[in-house]
Coordinates of C-alpha atoms in Angstrom, one line a residue:
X1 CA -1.9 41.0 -4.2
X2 CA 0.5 37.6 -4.8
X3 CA -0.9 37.4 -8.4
X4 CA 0.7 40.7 -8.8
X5 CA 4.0 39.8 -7.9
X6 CA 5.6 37.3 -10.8
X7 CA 4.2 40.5 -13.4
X8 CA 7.6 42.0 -12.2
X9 CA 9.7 39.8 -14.2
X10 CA 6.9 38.2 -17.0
X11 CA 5.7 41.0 -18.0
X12 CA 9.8 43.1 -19.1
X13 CA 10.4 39.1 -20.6
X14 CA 7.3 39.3 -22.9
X15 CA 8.0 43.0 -23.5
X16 CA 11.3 42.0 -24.9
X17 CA 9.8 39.0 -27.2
X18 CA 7.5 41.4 -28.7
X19 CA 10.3 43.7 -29.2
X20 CA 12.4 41.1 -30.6
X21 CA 9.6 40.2 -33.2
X22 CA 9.0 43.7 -33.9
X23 CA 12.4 43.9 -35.8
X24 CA 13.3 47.3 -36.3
X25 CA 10.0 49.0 -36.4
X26 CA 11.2 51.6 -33.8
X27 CA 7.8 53.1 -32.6
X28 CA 6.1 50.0 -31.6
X29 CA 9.9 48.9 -29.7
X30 CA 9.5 52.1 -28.3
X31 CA 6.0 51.9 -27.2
X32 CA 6.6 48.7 -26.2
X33 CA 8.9 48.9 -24.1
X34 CA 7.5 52.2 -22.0
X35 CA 4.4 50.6 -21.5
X36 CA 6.3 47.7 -20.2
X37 CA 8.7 50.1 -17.5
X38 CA 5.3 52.1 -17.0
X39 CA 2.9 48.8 -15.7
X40 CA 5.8 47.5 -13.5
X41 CA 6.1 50.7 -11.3
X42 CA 2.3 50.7 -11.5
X43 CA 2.8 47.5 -9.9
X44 CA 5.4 47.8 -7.7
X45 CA 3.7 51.0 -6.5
X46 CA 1.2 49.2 -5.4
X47 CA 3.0 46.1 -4.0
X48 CA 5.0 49.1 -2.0
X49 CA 1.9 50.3 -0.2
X50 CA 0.5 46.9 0.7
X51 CA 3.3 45.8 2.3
X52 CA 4.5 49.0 4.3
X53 CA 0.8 49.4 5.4
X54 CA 0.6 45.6 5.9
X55 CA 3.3 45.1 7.5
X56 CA 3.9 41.3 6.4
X57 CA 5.8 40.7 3.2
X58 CA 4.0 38.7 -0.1
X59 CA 5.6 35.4 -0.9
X60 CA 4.3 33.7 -3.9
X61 CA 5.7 30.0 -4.7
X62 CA 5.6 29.6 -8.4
X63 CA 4.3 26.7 -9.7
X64 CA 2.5 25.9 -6.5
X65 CA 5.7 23.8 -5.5
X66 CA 6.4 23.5 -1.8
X67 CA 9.0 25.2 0.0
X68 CA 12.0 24.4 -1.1
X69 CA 10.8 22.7 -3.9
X70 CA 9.5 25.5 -5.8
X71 CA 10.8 29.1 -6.8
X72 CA 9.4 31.4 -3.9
X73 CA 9.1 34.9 -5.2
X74 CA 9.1 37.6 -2.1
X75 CA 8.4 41.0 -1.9
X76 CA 9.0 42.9 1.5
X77 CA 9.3 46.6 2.2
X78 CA 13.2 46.7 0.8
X79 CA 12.0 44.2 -2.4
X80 CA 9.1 46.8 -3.0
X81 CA 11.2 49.8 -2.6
X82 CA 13.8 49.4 -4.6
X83 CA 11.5 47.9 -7.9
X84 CA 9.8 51.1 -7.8
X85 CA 13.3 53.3 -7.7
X86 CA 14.7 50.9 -10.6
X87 CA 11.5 51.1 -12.8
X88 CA 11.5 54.9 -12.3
X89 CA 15.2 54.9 -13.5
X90 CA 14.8 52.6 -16.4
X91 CA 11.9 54.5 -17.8
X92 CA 13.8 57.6 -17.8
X93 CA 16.9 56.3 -19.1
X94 CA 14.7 54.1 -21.7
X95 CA 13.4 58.1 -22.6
X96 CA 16.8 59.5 -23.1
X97 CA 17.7 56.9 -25.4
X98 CA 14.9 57.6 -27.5
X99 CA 15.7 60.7 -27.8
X100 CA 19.2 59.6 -28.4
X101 CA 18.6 56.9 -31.1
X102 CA 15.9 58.8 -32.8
X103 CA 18.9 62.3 -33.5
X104 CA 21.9 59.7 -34.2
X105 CA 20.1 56.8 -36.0
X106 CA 20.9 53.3 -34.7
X107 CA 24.5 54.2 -34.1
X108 CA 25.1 53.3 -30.5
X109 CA 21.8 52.0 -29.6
X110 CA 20.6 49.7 -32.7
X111 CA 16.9 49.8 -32.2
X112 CA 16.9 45.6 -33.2
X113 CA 19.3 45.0 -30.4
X114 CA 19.3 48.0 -28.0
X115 CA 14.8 47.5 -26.5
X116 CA 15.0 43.4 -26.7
X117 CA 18.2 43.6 -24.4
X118 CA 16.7 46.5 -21.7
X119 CA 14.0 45.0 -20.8
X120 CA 15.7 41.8 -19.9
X121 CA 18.3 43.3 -18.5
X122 CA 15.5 45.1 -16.6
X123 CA 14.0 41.6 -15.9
X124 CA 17.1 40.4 -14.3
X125 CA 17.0 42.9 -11.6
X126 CA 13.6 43.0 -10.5
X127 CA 13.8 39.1 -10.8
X128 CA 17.7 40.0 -8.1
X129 CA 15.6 42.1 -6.1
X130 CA 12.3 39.5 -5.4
X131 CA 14.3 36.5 -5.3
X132 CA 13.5 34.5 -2.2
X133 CA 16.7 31.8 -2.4
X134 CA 19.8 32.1 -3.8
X135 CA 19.8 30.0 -7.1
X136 CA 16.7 32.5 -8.0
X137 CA 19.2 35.2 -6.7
X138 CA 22.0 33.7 -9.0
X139 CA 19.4 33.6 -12.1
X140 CA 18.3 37.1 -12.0
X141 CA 22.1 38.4 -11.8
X142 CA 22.9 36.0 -15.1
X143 CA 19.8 37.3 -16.8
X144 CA 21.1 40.9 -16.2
X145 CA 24.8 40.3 -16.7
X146 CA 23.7 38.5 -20.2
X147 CA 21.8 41.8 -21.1
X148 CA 24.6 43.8 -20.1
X149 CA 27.1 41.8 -22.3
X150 CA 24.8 43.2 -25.3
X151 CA 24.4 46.6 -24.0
X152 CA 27.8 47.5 -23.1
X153 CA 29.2 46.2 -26.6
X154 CA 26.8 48.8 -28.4
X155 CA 28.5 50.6 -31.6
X156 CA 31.1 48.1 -31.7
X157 CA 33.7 49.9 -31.3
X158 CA 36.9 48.6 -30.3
X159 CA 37.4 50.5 -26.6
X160 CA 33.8 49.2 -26.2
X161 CA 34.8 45.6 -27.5
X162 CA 37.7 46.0 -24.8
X163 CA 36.2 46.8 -21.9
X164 CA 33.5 44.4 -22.5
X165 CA 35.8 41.7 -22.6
X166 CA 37.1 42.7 -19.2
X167 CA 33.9 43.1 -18.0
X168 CA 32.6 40.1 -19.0
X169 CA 36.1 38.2 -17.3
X170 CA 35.2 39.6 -14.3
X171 CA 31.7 39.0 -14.0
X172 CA 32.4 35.5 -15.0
X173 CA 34.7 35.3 -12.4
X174 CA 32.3 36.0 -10.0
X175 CA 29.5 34.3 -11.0
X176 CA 31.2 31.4 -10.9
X177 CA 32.5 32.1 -7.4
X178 CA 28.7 32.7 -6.2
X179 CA 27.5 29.5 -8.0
X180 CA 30.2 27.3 -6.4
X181 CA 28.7 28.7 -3.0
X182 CA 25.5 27.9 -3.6
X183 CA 26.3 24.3 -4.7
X184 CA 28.5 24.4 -1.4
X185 CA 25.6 25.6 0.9
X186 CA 23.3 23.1 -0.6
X187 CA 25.7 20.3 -0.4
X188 CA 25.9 21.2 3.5
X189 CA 22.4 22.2 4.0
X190 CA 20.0 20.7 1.2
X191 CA 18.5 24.2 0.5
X192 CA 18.9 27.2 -1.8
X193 CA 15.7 29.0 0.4
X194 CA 17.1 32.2 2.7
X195 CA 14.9 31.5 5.2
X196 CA 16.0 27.9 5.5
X197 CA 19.3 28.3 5.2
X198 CA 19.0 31.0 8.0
X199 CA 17.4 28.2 10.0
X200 CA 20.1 25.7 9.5
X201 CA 23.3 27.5 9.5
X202 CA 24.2 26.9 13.1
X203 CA 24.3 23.4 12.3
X204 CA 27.6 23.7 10.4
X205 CA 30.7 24.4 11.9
X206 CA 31.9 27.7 12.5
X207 CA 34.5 27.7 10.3
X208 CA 32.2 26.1 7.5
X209 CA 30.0 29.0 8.1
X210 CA 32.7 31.9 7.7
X211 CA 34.3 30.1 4.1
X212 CA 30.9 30.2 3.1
X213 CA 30.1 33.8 4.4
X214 CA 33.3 35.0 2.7
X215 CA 32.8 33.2 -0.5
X216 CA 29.2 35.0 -1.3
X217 CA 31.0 38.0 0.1
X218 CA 33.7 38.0 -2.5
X219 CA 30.9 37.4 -5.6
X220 CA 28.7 40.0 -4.1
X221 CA 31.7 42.5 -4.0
X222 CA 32.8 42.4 -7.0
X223 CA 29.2 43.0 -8.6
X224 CA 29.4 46.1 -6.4
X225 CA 32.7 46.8 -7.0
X226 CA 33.6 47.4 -3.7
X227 CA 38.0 47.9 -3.3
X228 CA 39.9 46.1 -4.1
X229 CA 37.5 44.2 -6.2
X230 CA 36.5 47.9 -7.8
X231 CA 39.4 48.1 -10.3
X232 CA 36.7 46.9 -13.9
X233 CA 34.7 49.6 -13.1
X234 CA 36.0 52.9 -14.1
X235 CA 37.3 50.9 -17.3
X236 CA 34.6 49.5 -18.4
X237 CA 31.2 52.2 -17.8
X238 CA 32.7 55.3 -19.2
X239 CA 33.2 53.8 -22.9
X240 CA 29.4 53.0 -23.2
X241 CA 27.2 54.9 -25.1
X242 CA 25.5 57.1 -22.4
X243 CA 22.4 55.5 -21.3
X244 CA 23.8 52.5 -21.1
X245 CA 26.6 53.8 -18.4
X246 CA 23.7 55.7 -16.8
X247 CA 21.5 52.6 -15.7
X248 CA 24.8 50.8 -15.4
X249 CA 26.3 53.3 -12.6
X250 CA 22.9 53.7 -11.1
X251 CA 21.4 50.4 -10.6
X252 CA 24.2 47.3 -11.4
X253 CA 26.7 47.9 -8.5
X254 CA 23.5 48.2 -5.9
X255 CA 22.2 44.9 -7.0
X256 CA 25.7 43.6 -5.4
X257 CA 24.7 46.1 -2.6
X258 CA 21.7 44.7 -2.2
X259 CA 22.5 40.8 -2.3
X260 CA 25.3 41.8 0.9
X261 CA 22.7 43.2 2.5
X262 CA 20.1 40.6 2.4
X263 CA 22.9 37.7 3.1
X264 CA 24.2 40.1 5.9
X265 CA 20.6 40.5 8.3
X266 CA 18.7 37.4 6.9
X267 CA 21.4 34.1 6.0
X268 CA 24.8 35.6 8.5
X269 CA 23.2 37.4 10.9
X270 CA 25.1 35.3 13.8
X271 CA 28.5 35.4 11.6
X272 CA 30.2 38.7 12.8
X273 CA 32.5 39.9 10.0
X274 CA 31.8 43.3 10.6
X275 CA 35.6 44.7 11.3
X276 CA 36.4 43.3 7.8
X277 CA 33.7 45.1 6.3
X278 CA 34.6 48.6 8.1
X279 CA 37.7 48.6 7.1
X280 CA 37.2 47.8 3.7
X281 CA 34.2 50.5 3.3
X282 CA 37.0 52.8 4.2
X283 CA 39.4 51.6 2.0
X284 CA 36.8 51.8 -0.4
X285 CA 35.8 55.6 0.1
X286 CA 39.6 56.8 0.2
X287 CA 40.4 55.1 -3.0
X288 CA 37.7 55.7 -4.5
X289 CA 37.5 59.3 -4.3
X290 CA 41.6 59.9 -4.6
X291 CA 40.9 58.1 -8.1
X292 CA 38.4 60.7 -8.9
X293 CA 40.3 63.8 -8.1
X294 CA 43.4 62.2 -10.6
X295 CA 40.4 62.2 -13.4
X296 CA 39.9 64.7 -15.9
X297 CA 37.0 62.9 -18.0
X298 CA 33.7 63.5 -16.2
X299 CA 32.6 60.0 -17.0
X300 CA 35.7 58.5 -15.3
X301 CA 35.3 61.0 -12.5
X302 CA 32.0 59.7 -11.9
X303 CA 33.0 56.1 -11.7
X304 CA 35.2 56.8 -9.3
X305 CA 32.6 58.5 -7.1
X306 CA 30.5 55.7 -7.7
X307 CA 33.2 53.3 -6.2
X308 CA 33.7 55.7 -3.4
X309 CA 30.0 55.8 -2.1
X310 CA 29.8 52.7 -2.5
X311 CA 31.9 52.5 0.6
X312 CA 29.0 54.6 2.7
X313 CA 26.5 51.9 1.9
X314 CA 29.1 49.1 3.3
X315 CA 29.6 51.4 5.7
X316 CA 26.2 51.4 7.1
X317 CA 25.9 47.6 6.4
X318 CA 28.9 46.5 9.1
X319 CA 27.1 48.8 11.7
X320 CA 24.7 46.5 11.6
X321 CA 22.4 48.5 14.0
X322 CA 18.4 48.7 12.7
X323 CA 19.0 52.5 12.1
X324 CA 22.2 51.7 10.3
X325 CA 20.7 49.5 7.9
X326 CA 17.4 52.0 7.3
X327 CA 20.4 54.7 6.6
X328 CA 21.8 52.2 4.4
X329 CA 18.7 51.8 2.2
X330 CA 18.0 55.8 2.2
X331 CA 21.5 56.4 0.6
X332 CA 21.0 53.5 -1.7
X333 CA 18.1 54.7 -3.0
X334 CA 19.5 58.5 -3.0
X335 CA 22.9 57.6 -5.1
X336 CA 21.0 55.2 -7.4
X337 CA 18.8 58.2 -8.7
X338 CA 21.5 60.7 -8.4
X339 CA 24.6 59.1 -9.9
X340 CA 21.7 58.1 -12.9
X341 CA 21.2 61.5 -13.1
X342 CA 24.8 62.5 -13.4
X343 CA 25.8 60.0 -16.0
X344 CA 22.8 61.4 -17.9
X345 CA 24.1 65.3 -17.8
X346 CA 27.2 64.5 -18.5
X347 CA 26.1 62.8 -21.6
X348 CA 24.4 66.1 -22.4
X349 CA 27.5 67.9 -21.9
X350 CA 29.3 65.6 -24.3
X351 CA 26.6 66.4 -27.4
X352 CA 27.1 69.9 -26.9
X353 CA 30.9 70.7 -25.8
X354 CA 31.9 67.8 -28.3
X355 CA 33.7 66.1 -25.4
X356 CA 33.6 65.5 -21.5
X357 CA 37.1 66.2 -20.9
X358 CA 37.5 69.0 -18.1
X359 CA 40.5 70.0 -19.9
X360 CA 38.6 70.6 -23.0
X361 CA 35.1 71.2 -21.9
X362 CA 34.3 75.2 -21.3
X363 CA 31.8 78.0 -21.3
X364 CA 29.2 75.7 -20.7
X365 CA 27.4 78.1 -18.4
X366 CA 26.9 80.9 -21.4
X367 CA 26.5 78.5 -24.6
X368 CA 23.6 76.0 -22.0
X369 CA 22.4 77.1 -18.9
X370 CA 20.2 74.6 -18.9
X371 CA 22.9 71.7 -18.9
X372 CA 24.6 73.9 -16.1
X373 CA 21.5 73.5 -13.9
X374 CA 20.9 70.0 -14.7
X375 CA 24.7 69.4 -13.8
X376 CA 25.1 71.3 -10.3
X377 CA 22.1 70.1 -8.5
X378 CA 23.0 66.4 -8.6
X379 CA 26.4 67.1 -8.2
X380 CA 26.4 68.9 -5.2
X381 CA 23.9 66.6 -4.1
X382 CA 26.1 63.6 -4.5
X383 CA 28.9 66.2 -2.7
X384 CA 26.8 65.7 0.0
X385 CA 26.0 69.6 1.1
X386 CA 22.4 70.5 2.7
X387 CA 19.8 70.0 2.7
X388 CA 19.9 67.4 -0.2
X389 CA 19.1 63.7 0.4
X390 CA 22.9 63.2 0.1
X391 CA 23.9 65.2 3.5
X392 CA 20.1 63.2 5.2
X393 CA 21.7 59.9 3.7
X394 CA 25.5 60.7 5.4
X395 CA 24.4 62.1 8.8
X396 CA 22.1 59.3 9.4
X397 CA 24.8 57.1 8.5
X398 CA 27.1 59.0 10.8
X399 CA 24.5 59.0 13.7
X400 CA 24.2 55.3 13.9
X401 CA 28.2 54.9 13.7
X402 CA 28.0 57.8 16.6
X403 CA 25.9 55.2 18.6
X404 CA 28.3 53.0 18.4
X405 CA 30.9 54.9 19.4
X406 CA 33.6 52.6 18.9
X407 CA 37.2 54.2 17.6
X408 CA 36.9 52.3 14.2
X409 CA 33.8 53.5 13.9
X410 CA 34.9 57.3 14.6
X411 CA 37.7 56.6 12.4
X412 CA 35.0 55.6 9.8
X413 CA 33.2 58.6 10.6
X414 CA 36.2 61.5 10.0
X415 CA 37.1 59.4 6.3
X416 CA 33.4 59.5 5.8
X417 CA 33.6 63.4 6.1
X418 CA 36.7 63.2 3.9
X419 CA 35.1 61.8 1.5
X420 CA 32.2 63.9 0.8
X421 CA 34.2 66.8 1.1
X422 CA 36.6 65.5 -1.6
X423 CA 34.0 63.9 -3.8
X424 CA 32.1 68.1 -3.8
X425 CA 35.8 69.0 -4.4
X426 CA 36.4 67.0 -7.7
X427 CA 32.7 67.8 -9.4
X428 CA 33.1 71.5 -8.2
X429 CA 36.3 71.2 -9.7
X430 CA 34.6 70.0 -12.9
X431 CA 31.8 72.7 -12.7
X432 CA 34.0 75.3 -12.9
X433 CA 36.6 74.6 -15.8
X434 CA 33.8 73.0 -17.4
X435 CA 30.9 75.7 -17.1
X436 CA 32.5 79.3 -15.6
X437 CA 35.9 79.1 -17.8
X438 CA 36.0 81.5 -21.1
X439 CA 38.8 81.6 -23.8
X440 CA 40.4 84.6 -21.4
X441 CA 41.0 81.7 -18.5
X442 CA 42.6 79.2 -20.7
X443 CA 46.1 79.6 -20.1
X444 CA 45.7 80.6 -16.3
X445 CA 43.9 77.2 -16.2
X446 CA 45.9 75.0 -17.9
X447 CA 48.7 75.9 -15.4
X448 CA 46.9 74.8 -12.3
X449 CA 45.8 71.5 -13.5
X450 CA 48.5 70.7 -15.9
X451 CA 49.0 67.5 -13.9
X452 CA 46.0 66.2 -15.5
X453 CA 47.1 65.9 -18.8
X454 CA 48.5 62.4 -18.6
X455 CA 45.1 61.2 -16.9
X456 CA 43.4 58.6 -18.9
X457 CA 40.8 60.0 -21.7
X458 CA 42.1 63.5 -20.8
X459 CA 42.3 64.7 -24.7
X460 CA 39.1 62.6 -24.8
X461 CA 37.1 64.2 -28.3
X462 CA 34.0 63.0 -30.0
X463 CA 32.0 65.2 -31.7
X464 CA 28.8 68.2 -31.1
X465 CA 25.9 66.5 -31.9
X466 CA 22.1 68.1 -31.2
X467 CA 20.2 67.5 -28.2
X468 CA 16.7 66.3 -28.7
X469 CA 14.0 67.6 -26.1
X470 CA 13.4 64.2 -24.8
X471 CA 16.6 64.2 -23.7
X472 CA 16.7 67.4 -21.6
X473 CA 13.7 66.1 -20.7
X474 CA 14.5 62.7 -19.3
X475 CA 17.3 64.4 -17.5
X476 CA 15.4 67.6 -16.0
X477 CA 12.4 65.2 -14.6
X478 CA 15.8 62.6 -13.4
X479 CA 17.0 65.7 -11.5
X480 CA 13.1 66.7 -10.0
X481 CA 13.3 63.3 -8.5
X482 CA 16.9 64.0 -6.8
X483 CA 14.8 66.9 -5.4
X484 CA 11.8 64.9 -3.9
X485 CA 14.3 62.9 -2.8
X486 CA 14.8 66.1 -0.2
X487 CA 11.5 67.2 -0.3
X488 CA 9.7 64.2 0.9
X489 CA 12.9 62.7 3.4
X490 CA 10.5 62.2 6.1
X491 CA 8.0 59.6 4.5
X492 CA 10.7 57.9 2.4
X493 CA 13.1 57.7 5.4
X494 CA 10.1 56.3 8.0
X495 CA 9.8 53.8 5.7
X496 CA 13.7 53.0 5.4
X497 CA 13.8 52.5 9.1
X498 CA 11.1 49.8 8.9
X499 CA 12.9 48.5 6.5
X500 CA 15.9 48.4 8.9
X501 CA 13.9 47.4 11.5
X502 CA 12.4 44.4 9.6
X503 CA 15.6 43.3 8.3
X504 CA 16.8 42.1 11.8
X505 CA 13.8 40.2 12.7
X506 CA 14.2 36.9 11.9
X507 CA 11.4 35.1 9.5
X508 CA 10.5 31.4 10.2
X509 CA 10.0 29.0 7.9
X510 CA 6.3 28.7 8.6
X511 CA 5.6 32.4 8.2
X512 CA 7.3 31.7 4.7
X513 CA 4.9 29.1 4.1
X514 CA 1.5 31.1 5.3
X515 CA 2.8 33.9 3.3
X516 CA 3.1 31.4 -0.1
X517 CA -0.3 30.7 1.2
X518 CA 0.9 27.1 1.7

């Protein structure tokens, strides 16, 4: 199966070249590029079965290099996992803007630009998520954050030209702050591998250790936009053309998620900072959703949410119990698919209402009742009620912190609660002005949310456009996926809690090397 594993990234990089040389003949970029999403979550499928039954992760050294020499590629349970979620949510993201580019032309997504730049921005985050040392880590994020610079620039417009500035200061920022770790731990430990480092950092000092914990902490947070490092975000997505912010919200920020967690059980696991990271999941959940109930454009309120559950998953990370962590993965991969799918109805709302302005935006539920459907599942999903995987994710979550038992972590608990409540509160809020108001409610309306009319993008406008099948399409199978999410809880969370489990466990440097087959 190790032959299997570089196809993850090769195969989205050649994708992209063939896209690149097929100019702007739109069908093969197309075809290209779904063939391309389609074999990798063949492959990661596959990779995801022979590890969980196998039990014993795939490293692959590339090159043939020795250990540390070489790049080592490695694929575990969590690695696997979340390859198959992104690939699912890339292909149907990559559908919906077909659908898009093929009703408004090569407006917002120029066919040239728009397929060359997915799939490496696709590349870069399988190449995040099977990255077995940090420069490899540091790569994959560059090759994804270059992508992204194209992507969120699309249309050219000059909010777009904004907010991709900013975004691009900030991502800068912290990948320079993550490269000038990684030259830091090298310097200290002459290695970039995680399992070696893991090995040798009880050698340094302790307070070596905690400036270098803190540093990686601060780049990692910032890429998941965890408070107060949060404040880009809800700038920066909403202008985007819509699948763009859709893959954005879903999978960027959990790539961050996903580097804290592996630095957190494999590189830190003797390097307690787990008070810190409580209280700033909770800051991060308040302020979060509080900035999403001031919102009246759905995008924005929806990049506030984003922010806020963002907490939960840091959350479950400083419980640092094996069931915590397994949690922690099951919500991960629950508000990567959902939020996906949010973004994704909301940018059918804006085709046909002409706008996603809650203040503007209404009867939705008689003019497309199939919008309204696609809408309130994920929403109240993401709100958190039962059964969905939202409320599984939270109470599991919860449980663990229960264990615990400590007052910060009861404290954690209630705001957890809080939150979910609030975050139901504020897309409720948006179903029902948006979908259930008529012309007769207008005035009544306007008076009881009249302090939303200086909230940023509140007279938002753009224009009705039609909505191609493909794109109800991508959305409506986006939203059966939120529902297997449910449906099949059991399987998916048995294999999060190996995950957690596994994550604990140390792996020696030997094992590394059998695995490379070395």
């Amino acid at each position: 199966m190790s032959y299997l594993v570089p196809l993850l990234v090769t195969l989205p990089l050649i994708g992209a070249a063939i896209a690149l040389i097929a100019g702007r003949h739109r069908r093969t970029q197309v075809g290209v590029s779904i063939v391309t999403l389609t074999l990798v979550l063949v492959i990661a499928s596959v990779l995801l079965y022979a590890v969980d039954v196998g039990g014993a992760p795939i490293a692959v050294s590339v090159g043939g290099w020795p250990i540390p020499f070489g790049i080592v590629l490695y694929v575990d349970r969590l690695a696997a996992l979340l390859v198959v979620v992104s690939s699912i949510v890339l292909l149907a993201v990559l559908l919906f803007s077909v659908g898009q580019g093929a009703a408004d032309g090569d407006d917002d997504t120029p066919i040239s630009i728009f397929h060359p730049s997915y799939l490496i921005l696709s590349a870069g985050i399988f190449n995040a998520f099977i990255a077995g040392d940090l420069f490899n880590l540091y790569v994959g994020f560059e090759i994804l954050l270059v992508a992204s610079y194209v992507l969120i620039t699309l249309g050219s417009t000059e909010s777009r030209i904004r907010a991709g500035v900013v975004y691009i200061v900030v991502s800068l920022v912290s990948s320079i702050l993550f490269l000038a770790a990684i030259a830091m731990i090298y310097g200290a430990l002459g290695t970039v591998n995680m399992v070696q480092i893991s090995e040798r950092m009880t050698e340094l000092p302790q307070q070596t250790q905690l400036l270098l914990h803190i540093m990686l902490l601060l780049a990692f947070s910032i890429k998941a936009a965890v408070f107060p490092l949060s404040f880009w975000l809800p700038d920066s997505y909403p202008t985007a053309p819509a699948p763009v912010t859709a893959v954005f919200a879903g999978l960027l920020t959990k790539v961050g998620v996903y580097a804290m967690i592996r630095t957190e059980t494999e590189i830190f696991r003797d390097n307690d900072v787990n008070t810190l990271l409580l209280i700033v999941a909770l800051a991060t959940m308040v302020v979060g959703v509080l900035g999403a109930i001031a919102q009246a454009e759905l995008k924005r309120i929806l990049s506030f949410t984003l922010v806020s559950h963002i907490g939960y998953m840091v959350f479950g990370l400083a419980i640092a119990t094996p069931a915590a962590i397994g949690a922690t993965i099951y919500y991960m991969v629950h508000h990567i698919v959902v939020q996906t799918t949010l973004f994704l109805a909301v940018g059918l709302i804006e085709r046909r209402a002409g706008s996603t302005s809650i203040l503007k935006v209404k009867g939705l539920m008689r003019a497309a009742p199939v919008i309204a459907v696609l809408y309130f599942i994920p929403a109240v999903n993401l709100g958190g009620l039962p059964p969905f995987s939202g409320f599984i994710g939270k109470f599991a979550l919860f449980d663990a912190a229960a264990e615990v038992g400590t007052p910060l972590m009861m404290t954690l608990i209630v705001a957890g609660i809080v939150t979910s409540l609030l975050t139901l509160y504020a897309l409720m809020r948006a179903w029902n002005l948006s979908f259930w108001r008529e012309e007769d409610d207008q005035a009544e309306t306007e008076s009881r949310i009249s302090y939303l009319d200086d909230a940023p993008a509140a007279e938002v406008q753009t224009e009705r456009r039609v909505i191609p099948r493909i794109m109800t399409a991508a959305t409506t199978g986006m939203v059966v996926v939120t529902v297997a999410l449910t449906v099949f809880a059991g399987p998916l969370y048995d294999v999060c809690a190996r995950i957690g489990a596994s994550l604990l466990e140390p792996v020696s440097l030997i094992q590394l090397q059998q695995e490379a087959g070395q």
